[in-house]
């Protein structure tokens, strides 16, 4: 079956011998125009299909934050890994929004909304798991080897998506993820709006709940700064660590003195994450 996608190139920049590109396309899943960024390493120019790391960003971010601030492209070029960064939510006129930064546009939380008015557009889970990879694999010289990573809200998305689809991902990692959204203000606000008040429907989108009950394992690496302003109230890495012990999950959790929630933190350890993924993608 041939899959045809109409995508429009927004920008292109050469970087470390590869190409950093932005595209827009109409998403059938989200019922709006979406934008994503892709970095194609030099190896992809030689007719070789390269593996892909999907990066999910945090609250208020777009596809641009990681590509411009993380310092990941040099290592991706060395390792021969493509990086794909979608936007964090549907956007545009007619797309539901909220006055708060932590709900609505820029805050899709990587779930499929079931509640009005969000359920018309907010199906970021299906977009990241199905539509976007189909588009990427049909359009660019990439393989079906995938890993997934993210930051904060995107770390929550990376961990939950990988654990719900262990056959699709070689590895997963996160910086400062929302580990227990059922028990923190960000998660409770978003899940109530998108999924409704029945908390039994929230469990499939809580990394700690999924890790505690896991029987199939995706190798996991999580880094957390101990000077993160959101650490105790929103992120709760100790809950994820406890869950991993219950199921003997292969989780590497690293805590770093002095580091905060910013891209200064991400850029300090992104090389370690890319090499972690490369090891598993090469297997």
Tab-separated table of C-alpha atoms in Angstrom, residues 115-228:
chain	number	residue	atom	x	y	z
A	115	UNK	CA	-14.206	15.127	26.524
A	116	UNK	CA	-15.673	18.113	24.650
A	117	UNK	CA	-14.431	20.488	23.368
A	118	UNK	CA	-10.993	18.858	23.401
A	119	UNK	CA	-11.972	15.629	21.655
A	120	UNK	CA	-12.356	17.354	18.291
A	121	UNK	CA	-8.616	17.974	17.926
A	122	UNK	CA	-6.604	16.705	20.886
A	123	UNK	CA	-5.502	13.202	19.869
A	124	UNK	CA	-1.757	13.602	20.331
A	125	UNK	CA	-1.327	9.966	21.384
A	126	UNK	CA	-2.595	8.661	18.046
A	127	UNK	CA	-0.638	11.323	16.184
A	128	UNK	CA	2.687	10.403	17.806
A	129	UNK	CA	2.173	6.635	17.751
A	130	UNK	CA	0.591	6.214	14.324
A	131	UNK	CA	0.141	9.135	11.942
A	132	UNK	CA	3.481	10.880	12.336
A	133	UNK	CA	5.670	7.732	12.070
A	134	UNK	CA	3.701	6.620	8.991
A	135	UNK	CA	4.350	10.003	7.395
A	136	UNK	CA	8.048	10.000	8.352
A	137	UNK	CA	8.680	6.456	7.169
A	138	UNK	CA	6.840	7.023	3.879
A	139	UNK	CA	8.630	10.298	3.096
A	140	UNK	CA	12.196	10.174	4.416
A	141	UNK	CA	15.113	7.678	4.291
A	142	UNK	CA	14.444	6.225	7.727
A	143	UNK	CA	13.894	2.698	9.002
A	144	UNK	CA	11.207	1.342	11.299
A	145	UNK	CA	13.675	1.285	14.187
A	146	UNK	CA	12.366	3.845	16.666
A	147	UNK	CA	13.255	5.175	20.074
A	148	UNK	CA	11.461	7.902	21.993
A	149	UNK	CA	12.485	10.596	24.460
A	150	UNK	CA	11.137	13.809	25.922
A	151	UNK	CA	11.188	16.509	28.569
A	152	UNK	CA	8.705	17.232	31.368
A	153	UNK	CA	5.229	16.808	29.813
A	154	UNK	CA	7.068	15.224	26.884
A	155	UNK	CA	8.954	12.926	29.229
A	156	UNK	CA	5.575	11.749	30.517
A	157	UNK	CA	4.530	11.195	26.910
A	158	UNK	CA	7.691	9.317	25.953
A	159	UNK	CA	7.534	6.930	28.904
A	160	UNK	CA	3.822	6.169	28.661
A	161	UNK	CA	3.783	5.809	24.876
A	162	UNK	CA	6.750	3.421	24.908
A	163	UNK	CA	5.319	1.290	27.706
A	164	UNK	CA	1.940	1.081	25.958
A	165	UNK	CA	3.662	0.087	22.695
A	166	UNK	CA	6.765	-1.919	23.659
A	167	UNK	CA	6.928	-3.603	20.261
A	168	UNK	CA	7.363	-0.231	18.509
A	169	UNK	CA	10.302	1.235	20.445
A	170	UNK	CA	13.846	-0.001	21.071
A	171	UNK	CA	14.380	2.308	24.058
A	172	UNK	CA	12.864	5.225	25.946
A	173	UNK	CA	14.289	8.106	27.944
A	174	UNK	CA	13.190	11.294	29.638
A	175	UNK	CA	14.460	14.461	31.232
A	176	UNK	CA	12.489	15.692	34.258
A	177	UNK	CA	9.348	13.729	33.343
A	178	UNK	CA	5.959	14.049	35.027
A	179	UNK	CA	6.203	10.577	36.532
A	180	UNK	CA	2.911	10.351	38.418
A	181	UNK	CA	0.429	12.713	36.707
A	182	UNK	CA	-2.537	11.192	38.532
A	183	UNK	CA	-1.117	12.668	41.746
A	184	UNK	CA	0.171	16.088	40.658
A	185	UNK	CA	-1.550	19.384	39.756
A	186	UNK	CA	-0.457	19.457	36.092
A	187	UNK	CA	-1.677	15.937	35.447
A	188	UNK	CA	-4.899	16.232	37.408
A	189	UNK	CA	-5.899	19.413	35.564
A	190	UNK	CA	-5.096	18.022	32.126
A	191	UNK	CA	-6.536	14.549	32.682
A	192	UNK	CA	-9.796	15.919	34.111
A	193	UNK	CA	-10.215	18.182	31.076
A	194	UNK	CA	-9.132	15.713	28.398
A	195	UNK	CA	-10.192	12.351	29.850
A	196	UNK	CA	-12.964	13.194	32.324
A	197	UNK	CA	-13.374	12.752	36.070
A	198	UNK	CA	-13.271	8.936	36.091
A	199	UNK	CA	-9.717	8.372	37.280
A	200	UNK	CA	-9.716	4.747	36.147
A	201	UNK	CA	-9.295	6.118	32.620
A	202	UNK	CA	-6.148	7.974	33.690
A	203	UNK	CA	-4.043	4.949	34.610
A	204	UNK	CA	-2.900	4.145	31.064
A	205	UNK	CA	-1.293	7.588	30.934
A	206	UNK	CA	0.588	7.474	34.226
A	207	UNK	CA	4.184	6.263	33.854
A	208	UNK	CA	4.415	5.024	37.430
A	209	UNK	CA	1.209	2.997	37.150
A	210	UNK	CA	2.353	1.467	33.857
A	211	UNK	CA	5.844	0.682	35.133
A	212	UNK	CA	4.525	-0.945	38.294
A	213	UNK	CA	2.342	-3.324	36.257
A	214	UNK	CA	4.692	-3.918	33.312
A	215	UNK	CA	5.449	-7.393	31.991
A	216	UNK	CA	7.148	-6.260	28.756
A	217	UNK	CA	10.128	-3.976	29.145
A	218	UNK	CA	11.555	-1.138	27.055
A	219	UNK	CA	15.015	-0.107	28.349
A	220	UNK	CA	14.562	3.202	30.181
A	221	UNK	CA	16.839	6.089	31.131
A	222	UNK	CA	15.601	9.053	33.191
A	223	UNK	CA	17.600	12.089	34.327
A	224	UNK	CA	16.363	14.570	36.916
A	225	UNK	CA	17.914	17.734	38.306
A	226	UNK	CA	17.676	18.162	42.065
A	227	UNK	CA	17.365	21.964	41.834
A	228	UNK	CA	14.280	21.652	39.637
